[in-house]
PDB file of C-alpha atoms in Angstrom:
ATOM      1  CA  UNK A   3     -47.568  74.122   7.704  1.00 52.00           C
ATOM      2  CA  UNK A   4     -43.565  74.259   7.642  1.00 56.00           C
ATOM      3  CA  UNK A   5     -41.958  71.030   8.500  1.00 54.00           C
ATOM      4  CA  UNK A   6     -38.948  70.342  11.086  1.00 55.00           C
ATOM      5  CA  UNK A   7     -35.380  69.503   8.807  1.00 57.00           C
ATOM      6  CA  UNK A   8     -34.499  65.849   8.843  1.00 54.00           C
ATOM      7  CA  UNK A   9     -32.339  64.567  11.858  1.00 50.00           C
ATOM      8  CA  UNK A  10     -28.762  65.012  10.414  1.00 54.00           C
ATOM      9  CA  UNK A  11     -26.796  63.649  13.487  1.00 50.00           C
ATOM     10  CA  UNK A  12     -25.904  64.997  16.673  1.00 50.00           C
ATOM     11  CA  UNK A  13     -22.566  67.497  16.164  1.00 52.00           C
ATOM     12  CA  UNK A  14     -19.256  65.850  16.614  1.00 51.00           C
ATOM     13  CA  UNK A  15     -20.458  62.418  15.951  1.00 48.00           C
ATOM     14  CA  UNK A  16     -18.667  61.285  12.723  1.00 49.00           C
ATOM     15  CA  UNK A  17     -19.729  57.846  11.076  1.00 49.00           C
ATOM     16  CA  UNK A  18     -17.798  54.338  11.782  1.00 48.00           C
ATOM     17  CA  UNK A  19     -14.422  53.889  10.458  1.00 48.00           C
ATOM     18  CA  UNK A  20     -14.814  50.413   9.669  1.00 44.00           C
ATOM     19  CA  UNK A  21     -16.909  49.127   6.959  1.00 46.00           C
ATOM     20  CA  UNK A  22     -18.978  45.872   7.636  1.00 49.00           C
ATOM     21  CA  UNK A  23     -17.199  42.615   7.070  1.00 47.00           C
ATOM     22  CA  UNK A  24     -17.623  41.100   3.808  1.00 47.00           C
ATOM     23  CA  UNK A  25     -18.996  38.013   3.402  1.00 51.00           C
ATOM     24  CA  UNK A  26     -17.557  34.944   2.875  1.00 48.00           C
ATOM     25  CA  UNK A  27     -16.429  33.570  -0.279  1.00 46.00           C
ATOM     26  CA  UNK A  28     -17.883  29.953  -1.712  1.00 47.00           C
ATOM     27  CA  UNK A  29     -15.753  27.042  -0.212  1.00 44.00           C
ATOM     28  CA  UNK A  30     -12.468  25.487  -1.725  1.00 40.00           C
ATOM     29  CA  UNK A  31     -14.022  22.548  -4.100  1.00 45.00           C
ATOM     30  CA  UNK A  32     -12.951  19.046  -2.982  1.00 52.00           C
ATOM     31  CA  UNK A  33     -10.072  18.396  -5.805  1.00 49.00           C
ATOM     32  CA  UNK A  34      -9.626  14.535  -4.768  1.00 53.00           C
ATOM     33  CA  UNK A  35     -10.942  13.220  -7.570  1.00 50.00           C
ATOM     34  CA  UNK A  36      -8.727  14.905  -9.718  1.00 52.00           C
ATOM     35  CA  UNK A  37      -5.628  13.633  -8.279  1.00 51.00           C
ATOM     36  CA  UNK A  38      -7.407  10.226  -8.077  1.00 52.00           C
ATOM     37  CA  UNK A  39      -7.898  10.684 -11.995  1.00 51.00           C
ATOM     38  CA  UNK A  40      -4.711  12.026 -12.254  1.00 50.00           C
ATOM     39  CA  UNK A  41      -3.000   9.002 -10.941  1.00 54.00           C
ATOM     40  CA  UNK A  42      -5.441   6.625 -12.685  1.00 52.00           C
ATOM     41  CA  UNK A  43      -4.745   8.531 -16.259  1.00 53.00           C
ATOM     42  CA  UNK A  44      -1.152   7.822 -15.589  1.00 52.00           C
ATOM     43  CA  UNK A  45      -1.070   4.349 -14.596  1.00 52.00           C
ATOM     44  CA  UNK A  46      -3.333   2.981 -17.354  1.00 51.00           C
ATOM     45  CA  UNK A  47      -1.056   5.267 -19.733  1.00 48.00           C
ATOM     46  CA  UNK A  48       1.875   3.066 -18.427  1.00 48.00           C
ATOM     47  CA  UNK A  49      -0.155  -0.332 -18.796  1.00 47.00           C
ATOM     48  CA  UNK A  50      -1.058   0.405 -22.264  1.00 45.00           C
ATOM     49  CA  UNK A  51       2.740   1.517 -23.445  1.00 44.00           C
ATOM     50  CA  UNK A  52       3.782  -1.187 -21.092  1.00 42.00           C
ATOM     51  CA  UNK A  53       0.801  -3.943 -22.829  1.00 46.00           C
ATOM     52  CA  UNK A  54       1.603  -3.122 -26.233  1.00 45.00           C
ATOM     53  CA  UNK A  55       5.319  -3.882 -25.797  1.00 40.00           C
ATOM     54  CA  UNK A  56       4.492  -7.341 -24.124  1.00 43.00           C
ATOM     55  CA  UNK A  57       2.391  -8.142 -26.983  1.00 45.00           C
ATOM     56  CA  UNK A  58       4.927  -7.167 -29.252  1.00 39.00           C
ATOM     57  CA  UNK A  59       7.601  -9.505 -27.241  1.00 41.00           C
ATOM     58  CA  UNK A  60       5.240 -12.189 -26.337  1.00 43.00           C
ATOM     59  CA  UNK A  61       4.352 -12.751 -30.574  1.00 42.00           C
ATOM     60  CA  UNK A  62       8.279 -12.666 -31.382  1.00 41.00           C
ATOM     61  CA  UNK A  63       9.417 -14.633 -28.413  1.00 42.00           C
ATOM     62  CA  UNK A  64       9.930 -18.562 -28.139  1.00 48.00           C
ATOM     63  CA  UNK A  65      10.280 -18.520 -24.500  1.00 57.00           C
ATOM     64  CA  UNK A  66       8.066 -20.893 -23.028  1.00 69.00           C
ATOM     65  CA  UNK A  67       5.430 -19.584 -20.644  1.00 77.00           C
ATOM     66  CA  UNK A  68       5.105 -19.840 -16.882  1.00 81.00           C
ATOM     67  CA  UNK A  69       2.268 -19.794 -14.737  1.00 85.00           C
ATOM     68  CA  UNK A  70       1.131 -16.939 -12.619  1.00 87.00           C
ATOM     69  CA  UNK A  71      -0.793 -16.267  -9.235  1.00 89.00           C
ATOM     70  CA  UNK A  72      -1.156 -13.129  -8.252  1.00 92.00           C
ATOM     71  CA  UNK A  73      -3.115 -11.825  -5.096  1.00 93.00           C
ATOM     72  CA  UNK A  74      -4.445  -8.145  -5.088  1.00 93.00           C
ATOM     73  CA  UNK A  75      -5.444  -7.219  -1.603  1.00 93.00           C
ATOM     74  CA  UNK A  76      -6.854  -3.940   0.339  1.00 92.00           C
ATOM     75  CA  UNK A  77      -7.681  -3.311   3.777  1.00 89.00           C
ATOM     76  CA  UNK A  78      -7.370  -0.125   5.996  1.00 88.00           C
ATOM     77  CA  UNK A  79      -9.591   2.168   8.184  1.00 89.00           C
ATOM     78  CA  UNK A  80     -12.049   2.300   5.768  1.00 90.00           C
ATOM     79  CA  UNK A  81     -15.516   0.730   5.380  1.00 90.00           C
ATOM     80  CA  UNK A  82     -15.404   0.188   1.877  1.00 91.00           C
ATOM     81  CA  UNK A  83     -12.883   1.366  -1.326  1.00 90.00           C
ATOM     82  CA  UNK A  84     -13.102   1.944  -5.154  1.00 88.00           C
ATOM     83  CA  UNK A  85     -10.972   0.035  -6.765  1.00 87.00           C
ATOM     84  CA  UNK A  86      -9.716  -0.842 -10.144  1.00 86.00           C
ATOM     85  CA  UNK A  87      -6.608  -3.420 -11.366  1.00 87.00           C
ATOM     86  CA  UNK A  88      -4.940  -4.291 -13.944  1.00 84.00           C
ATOM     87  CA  UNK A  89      -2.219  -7.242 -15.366  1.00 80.00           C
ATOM     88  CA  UNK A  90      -0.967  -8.513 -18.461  1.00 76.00           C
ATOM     89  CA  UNK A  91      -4.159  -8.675 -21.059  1.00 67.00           C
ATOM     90  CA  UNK A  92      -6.295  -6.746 -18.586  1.00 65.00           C
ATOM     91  CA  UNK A  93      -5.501  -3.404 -18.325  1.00 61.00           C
ATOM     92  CA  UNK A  94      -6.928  -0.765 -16.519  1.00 55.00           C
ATOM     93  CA  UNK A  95      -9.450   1.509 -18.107  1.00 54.00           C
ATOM     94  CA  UNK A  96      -8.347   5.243 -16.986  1.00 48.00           C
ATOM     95  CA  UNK A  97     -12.045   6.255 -15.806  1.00 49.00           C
ATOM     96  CA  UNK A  98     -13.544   8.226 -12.883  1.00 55.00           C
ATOM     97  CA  UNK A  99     -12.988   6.728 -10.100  1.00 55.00           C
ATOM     98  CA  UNK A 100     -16.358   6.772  -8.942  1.00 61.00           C
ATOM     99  CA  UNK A 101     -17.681   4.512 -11.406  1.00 66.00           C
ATOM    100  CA  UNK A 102     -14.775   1.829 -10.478  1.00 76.00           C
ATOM    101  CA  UNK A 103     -16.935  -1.393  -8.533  1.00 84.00           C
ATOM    102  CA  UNK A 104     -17.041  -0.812  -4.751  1.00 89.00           C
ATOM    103  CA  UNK A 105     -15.750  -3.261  -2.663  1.00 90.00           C
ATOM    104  CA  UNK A 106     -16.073  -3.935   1.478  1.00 91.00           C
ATOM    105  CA  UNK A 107     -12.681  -3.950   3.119  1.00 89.00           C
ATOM    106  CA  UNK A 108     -10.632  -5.685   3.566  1.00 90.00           C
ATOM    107  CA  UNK A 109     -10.952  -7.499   0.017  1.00 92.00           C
ATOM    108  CA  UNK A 110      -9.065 -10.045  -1.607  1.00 92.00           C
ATOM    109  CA  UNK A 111      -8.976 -11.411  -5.158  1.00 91.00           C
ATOM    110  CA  UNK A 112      -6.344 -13.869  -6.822  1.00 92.00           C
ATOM    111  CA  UNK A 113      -6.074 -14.067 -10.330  1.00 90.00           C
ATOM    112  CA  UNK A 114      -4.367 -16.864 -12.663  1.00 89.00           C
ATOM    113  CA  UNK A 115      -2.731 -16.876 -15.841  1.00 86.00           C
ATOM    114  CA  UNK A 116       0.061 -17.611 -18.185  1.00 83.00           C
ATOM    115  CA  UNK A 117       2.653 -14.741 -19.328  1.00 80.00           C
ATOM    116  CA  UNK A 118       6.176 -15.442 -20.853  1.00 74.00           C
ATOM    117  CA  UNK A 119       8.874 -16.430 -18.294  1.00 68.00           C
ATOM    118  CA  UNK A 120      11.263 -13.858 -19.609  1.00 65.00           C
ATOM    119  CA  UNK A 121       9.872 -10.667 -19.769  1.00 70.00           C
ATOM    120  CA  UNK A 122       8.047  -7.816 -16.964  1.00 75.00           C
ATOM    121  CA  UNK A 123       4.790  -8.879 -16.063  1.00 84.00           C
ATOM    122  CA  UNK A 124       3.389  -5.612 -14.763  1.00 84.00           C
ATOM    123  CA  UNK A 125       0.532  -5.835 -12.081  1.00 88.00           C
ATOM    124  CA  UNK A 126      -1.268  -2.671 -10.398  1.00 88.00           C
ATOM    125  CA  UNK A 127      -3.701  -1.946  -8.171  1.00 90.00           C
ATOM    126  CA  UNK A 128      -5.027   1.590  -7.264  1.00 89.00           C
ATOM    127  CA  UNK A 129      -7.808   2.119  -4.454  1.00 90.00           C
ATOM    128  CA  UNK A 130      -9.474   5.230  -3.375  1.00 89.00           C
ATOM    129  CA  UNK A 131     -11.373   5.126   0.015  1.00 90.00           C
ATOM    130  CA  UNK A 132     -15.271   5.393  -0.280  1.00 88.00           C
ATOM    131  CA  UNK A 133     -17.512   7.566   2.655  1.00 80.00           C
ATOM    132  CA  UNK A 134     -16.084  10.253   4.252  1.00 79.00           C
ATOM    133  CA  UNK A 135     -13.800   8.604   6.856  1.00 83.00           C
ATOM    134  CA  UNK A 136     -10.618   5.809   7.242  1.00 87.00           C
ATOM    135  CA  UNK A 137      -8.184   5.271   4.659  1.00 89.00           C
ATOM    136  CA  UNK A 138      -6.940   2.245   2.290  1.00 91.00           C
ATOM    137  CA  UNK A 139      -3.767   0.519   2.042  1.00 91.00           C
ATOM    138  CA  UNK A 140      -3.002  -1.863  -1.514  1.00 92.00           C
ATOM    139  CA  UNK A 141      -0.967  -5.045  -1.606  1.00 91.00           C
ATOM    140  CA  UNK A 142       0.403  -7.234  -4.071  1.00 92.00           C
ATOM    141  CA  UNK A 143       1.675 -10.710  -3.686  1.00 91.00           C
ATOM    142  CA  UNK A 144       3.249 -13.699  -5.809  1.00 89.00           C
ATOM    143  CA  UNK A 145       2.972 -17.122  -3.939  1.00 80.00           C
ATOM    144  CA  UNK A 146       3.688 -14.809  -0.400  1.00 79.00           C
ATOM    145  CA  UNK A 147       6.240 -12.077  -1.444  1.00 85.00           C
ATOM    146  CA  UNK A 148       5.191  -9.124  -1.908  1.00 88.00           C
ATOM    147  CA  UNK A 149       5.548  -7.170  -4.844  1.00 89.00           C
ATOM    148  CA  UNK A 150       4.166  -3.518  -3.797  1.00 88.00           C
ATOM    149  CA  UNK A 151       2.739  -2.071  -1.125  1.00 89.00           C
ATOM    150  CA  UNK A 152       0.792   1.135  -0.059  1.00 89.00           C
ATOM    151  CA  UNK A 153       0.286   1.027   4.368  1.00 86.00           C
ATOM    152  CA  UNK A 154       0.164   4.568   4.381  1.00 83.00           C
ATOM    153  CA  UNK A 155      -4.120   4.495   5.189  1.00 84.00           C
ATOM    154  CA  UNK A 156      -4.651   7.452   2.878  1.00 85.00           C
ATOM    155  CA  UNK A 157      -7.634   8.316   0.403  1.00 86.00           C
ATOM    156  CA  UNK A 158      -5.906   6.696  -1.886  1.00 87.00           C
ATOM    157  CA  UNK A 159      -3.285   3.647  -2.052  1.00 88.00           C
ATOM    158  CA  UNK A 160      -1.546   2.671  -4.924  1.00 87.00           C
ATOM    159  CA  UNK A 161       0.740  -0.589  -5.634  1.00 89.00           C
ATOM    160  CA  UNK A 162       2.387  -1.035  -8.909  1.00 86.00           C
ATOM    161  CA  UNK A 163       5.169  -3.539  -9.858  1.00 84.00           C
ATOM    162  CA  UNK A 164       6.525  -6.696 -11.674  1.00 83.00           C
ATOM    163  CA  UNK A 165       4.978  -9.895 -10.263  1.00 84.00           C
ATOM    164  CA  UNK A 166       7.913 -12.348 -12.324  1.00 79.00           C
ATOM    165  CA  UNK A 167      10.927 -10.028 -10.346  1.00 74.00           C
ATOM    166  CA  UNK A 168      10.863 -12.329  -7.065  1.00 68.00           C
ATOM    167  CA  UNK A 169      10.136 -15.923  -9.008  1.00 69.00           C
ATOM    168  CA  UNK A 170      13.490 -17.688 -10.166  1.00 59.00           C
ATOM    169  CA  UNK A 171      13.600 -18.216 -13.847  1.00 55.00           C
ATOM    170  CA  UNK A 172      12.417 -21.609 -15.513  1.00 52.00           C
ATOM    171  CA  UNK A 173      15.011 -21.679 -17.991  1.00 48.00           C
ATOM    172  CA  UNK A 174      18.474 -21.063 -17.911  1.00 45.00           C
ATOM    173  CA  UNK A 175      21.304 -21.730 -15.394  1.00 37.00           C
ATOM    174  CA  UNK A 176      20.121 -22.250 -12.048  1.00 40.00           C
ATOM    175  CA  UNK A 177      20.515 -18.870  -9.754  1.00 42.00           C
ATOM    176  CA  UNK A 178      21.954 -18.799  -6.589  1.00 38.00           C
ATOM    177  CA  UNK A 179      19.656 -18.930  -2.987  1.00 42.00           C
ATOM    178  CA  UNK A 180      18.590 -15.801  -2.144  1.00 43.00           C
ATOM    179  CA  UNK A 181      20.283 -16.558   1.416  1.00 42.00           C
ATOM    180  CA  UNK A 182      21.787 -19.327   2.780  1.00 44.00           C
ATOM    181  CA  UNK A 183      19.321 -21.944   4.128  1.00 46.00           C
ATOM    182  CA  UNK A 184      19.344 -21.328   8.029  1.00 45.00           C
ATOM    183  CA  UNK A 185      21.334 -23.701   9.894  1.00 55.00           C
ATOM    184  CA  UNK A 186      22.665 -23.244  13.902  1.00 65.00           C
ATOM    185  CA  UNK A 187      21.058 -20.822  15.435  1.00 83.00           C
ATOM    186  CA  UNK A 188      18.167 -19.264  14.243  1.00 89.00           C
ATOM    187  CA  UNK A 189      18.464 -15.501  11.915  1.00 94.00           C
ATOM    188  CA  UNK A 190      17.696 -12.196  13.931  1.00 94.00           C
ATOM    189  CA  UNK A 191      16.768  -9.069  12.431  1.00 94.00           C
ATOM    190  CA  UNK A 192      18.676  -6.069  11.599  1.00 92.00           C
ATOM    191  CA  UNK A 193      16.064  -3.247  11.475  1.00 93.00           C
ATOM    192  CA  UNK A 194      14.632  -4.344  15.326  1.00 94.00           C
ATOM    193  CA  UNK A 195      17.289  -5.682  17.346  1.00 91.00           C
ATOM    194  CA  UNK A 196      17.293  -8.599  19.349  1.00 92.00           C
ATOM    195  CA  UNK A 197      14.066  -9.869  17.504  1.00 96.00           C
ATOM    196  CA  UNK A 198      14.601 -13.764  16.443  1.00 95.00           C
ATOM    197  CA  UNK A 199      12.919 -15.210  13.671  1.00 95.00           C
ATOM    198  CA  UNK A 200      11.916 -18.924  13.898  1.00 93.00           C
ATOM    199  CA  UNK A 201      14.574 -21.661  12.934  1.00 92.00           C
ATOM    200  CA  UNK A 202      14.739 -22.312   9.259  1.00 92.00           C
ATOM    201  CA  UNK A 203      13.627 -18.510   8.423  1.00 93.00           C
ATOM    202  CA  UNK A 204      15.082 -17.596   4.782  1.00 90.00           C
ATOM    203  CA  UNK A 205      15.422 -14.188   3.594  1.00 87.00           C
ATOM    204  CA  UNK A 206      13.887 -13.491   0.435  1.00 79.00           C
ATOM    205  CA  UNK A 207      15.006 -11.741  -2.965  1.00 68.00           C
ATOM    206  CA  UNK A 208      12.675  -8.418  -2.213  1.00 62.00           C
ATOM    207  CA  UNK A 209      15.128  -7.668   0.983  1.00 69.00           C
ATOM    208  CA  UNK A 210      16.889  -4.742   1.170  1.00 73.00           C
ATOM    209  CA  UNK A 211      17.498  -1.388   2.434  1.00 79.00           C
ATOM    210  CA  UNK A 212      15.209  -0.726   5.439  1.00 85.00           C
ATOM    211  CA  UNK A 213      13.149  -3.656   4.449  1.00 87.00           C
ATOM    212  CA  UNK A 214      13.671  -7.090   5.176  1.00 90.00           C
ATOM    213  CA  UNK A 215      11.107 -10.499   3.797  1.00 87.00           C
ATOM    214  CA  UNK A 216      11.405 -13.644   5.252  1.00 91.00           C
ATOM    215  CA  UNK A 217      10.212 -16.871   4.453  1.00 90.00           C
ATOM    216  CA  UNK A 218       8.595 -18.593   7.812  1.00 93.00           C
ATOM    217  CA  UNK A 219       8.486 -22.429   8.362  1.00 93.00           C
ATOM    218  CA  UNK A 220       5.556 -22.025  10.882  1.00 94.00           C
ATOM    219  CA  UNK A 221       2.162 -21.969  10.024  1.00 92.00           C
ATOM    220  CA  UNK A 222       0.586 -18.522  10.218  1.00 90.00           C
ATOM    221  CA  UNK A 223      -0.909 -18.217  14.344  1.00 92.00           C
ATOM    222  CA  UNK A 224       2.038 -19.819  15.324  1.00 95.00           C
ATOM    223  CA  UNK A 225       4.382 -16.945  13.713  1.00 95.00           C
ATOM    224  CA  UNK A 226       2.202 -14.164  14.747  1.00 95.00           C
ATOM    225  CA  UNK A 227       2.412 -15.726  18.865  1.00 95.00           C
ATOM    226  CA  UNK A 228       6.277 -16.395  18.322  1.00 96.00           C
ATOM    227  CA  UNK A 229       7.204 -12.733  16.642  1.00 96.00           C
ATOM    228  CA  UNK A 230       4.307 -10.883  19.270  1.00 95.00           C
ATOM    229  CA  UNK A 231       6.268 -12.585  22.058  1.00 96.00           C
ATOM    230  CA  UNK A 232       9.729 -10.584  21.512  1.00 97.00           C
ATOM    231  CA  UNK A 233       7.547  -6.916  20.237  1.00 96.00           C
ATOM    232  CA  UNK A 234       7.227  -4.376  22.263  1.00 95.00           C
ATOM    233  CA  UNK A 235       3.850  -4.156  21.498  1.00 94.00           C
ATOM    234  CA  UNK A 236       1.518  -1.319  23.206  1.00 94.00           C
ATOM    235  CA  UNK A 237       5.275   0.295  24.031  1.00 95.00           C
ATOM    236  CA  UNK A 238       7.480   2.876  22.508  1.00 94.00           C
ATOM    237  CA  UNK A 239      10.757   1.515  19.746  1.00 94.00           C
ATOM    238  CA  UNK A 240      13.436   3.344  19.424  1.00 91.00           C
ATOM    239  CA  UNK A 241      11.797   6.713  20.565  1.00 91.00           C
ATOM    240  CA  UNK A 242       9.298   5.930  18.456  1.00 92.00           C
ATOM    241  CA  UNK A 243       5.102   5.812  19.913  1.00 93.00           C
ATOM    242  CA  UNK A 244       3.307   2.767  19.437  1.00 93.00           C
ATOM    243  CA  UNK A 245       0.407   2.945  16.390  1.00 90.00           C
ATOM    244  CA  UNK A 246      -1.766  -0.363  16.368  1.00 87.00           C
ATOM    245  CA  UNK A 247      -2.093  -4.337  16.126  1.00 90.00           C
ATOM    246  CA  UNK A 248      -4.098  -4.507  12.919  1.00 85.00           C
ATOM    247  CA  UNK A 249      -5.336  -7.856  11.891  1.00 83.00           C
ATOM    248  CA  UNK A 250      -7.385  -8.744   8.646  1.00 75.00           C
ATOM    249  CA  UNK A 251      -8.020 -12.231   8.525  1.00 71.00           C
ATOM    250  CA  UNK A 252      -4.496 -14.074   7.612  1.00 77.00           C
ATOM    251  CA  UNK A 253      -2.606 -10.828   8.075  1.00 80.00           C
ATOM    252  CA  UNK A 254      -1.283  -9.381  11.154  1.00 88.00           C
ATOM    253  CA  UNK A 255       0.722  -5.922  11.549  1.00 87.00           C
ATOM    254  CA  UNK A 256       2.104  -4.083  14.302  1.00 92.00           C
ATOM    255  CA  UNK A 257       3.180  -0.341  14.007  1.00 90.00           C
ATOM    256  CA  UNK A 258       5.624   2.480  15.742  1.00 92.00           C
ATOM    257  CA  UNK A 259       5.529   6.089  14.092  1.00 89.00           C
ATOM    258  CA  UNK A 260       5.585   9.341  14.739  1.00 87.00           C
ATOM    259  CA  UNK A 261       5.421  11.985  11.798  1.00 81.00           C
ATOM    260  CA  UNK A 262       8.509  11.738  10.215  1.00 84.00           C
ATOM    261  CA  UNK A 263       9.393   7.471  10.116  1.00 88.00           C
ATOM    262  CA  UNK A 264       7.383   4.474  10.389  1.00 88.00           C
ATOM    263  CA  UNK A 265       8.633   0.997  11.328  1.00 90.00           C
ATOM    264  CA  UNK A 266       5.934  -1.649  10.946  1.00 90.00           C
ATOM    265  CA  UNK A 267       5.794  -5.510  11.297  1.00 93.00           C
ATOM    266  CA  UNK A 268       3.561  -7.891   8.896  1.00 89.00           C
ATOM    267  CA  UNK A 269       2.877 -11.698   9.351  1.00 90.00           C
ATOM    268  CA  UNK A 270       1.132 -13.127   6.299  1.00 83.00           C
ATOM    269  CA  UNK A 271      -0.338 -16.476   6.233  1.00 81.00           C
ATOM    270  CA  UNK A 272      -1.657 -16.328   3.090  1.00 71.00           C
ATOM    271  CA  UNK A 273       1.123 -18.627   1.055  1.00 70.00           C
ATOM    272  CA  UNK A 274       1.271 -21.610  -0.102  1.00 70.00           C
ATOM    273  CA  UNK A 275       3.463 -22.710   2.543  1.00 79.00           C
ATOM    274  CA  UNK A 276       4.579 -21.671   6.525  1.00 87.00           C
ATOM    275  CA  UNK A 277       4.356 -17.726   6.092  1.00 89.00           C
ATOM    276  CA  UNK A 278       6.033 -14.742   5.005  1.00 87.00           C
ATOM    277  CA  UNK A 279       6.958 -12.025   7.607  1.00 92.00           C
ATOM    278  CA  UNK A 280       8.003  -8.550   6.439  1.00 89.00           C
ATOM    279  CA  UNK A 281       9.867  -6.061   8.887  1.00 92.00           C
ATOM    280  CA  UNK A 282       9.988  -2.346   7.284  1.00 87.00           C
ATOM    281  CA  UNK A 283      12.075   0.378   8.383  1.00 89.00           C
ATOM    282  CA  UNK A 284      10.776   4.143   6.732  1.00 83.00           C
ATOM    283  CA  UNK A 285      13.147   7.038   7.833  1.00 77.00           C
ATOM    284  CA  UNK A 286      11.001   9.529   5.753  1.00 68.00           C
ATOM    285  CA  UNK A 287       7.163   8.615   6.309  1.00 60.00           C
ATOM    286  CA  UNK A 288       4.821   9.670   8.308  1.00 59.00           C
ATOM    287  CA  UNK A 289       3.905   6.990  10.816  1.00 57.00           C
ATOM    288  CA  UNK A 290       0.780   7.361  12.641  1.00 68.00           C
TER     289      UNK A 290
END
């Protein structure tokens, strides 16, 4: 028996022009950690030029030594960070940053010791947001002043500086006030107009372009009230949207931004005495 040809298409009909989609590739790999080890590699690279030189200096000089309290601190959107920190005769180890000790935020932790009054006494903190939402932000503090400072809420924050840069010198000539003492009328700020700082307000050392530090007579709550009082808070500055009122135990912050400049308040009551209020001006940072 003879068999029909196989079906070869009806005439005219010519085959698809396209060809199927191809698949899609494998996903971009998550390269976080490697600018997390990146940034770690560096900083303990620093510490350990930086350590060997103060060991170096601290054997060979007769300066007397001074006493230091430092206060590492992060907080943020975060649940919980990894963190690791370093200062003079503890160094950082440069690691994965996974394998750094976990911490809740906001965390706190003051450490103690002796260094030589006359030479850097690096400090640095780097933290790196654990879970898969919020951010961190770093601080670092001598007796209330900050030293460095990280707000920006990212996957990573990062504070690095010299915690003997703010303190007067033991020995030597006395230096001169870092501001007159206030007298009269009480000292406004520059970066948000109008805004009055209590009576007796000092500016500190660590003042400067788009930043100003002041040194409070009134105990913490009662700065936070007076300063909350005169901010437009909940309200656009300066064309600028409001962010947040973030507070963290003795720390409160209030925030304008948009995505090109930032201008934040902080009241810390965490100082030895009154408490230290920090007004921050950032033309080029993103805000929100």
């Amino acid at each position: 028996m003879a068999y029909p040809p196989p079906w070869q298409g009806h005439p005219g009909v010519h085959p698809p022009r396209y060809a199927p989609r191809p698949a899609p590739g494998p996903r971009r790999p998550d390269r976080s950690w490697i600018v997390a080890l990146v940034i770690v590699a560096a900083v303990a690279a620093c510490l350990i030029a930086v350590s060997g030189i103060y060991h170096v200096m601290k054997l060979a000089s007769p300066t007397p030594q001074r006493d230091f309290t430092v206060v590492f601190e992060i907080g943020g959107t975060a649940q919980s960070a990894h963190l690791n920190f370093g200062w003079p005769d503890h160094e950082m180890e440069p690691s994965d940053f996974e394998t750094w000790p976990t911490h809740s935020s906001p965390w706190r932790r003051e450490v103690s010791f002796r260094a030589p009054d006359d030479l850097p006494v690096r400090v640095d903190l780097v933290a790196f947001a654990a879970g898969e939402k919020g951010g961190v932000t770093c601080r670092i503090s001598v007796d209330g002043r900050t030293v460095a400072e990280d707000l920006g809420d990212d996957d990573i924050a990062r504070c690095e500086g010299d915690a003997r840069k703010l303190l007067a010198p033991t020995t030597g000539a006395t230096p001169a006030p870092a501001s007159t003492p206030a007298t009269g009328p009480p000292p406004t700020s520059d970066i948000i107009a109008g805004l009055e700082l209590p009576a007796g307000s000092t500016g500190l050392r660590d003042s400067g372009e788009g930043r100003e530090s002041w040194e409070v007579p009134l105990p913490y709550a009662e700065a936070v009230d007076k300063l909350r009082a005169q901010l437009p808070v909940n309200l656009p500055y300066r064309g600028l949207p409001w962010c947040w009122e973030h507070v963290e135990r003795d720390l409160t912050m209030w925030t304008w931004g948009d995505a090109d400049e930032q201008i934040y308040v902080t009241v810390n009551g965490a100082v030895r005495k009154g408490s230290a209020v920090a007004i921050v001006h950032k033309a080029r940072s993103p805000g929100c």
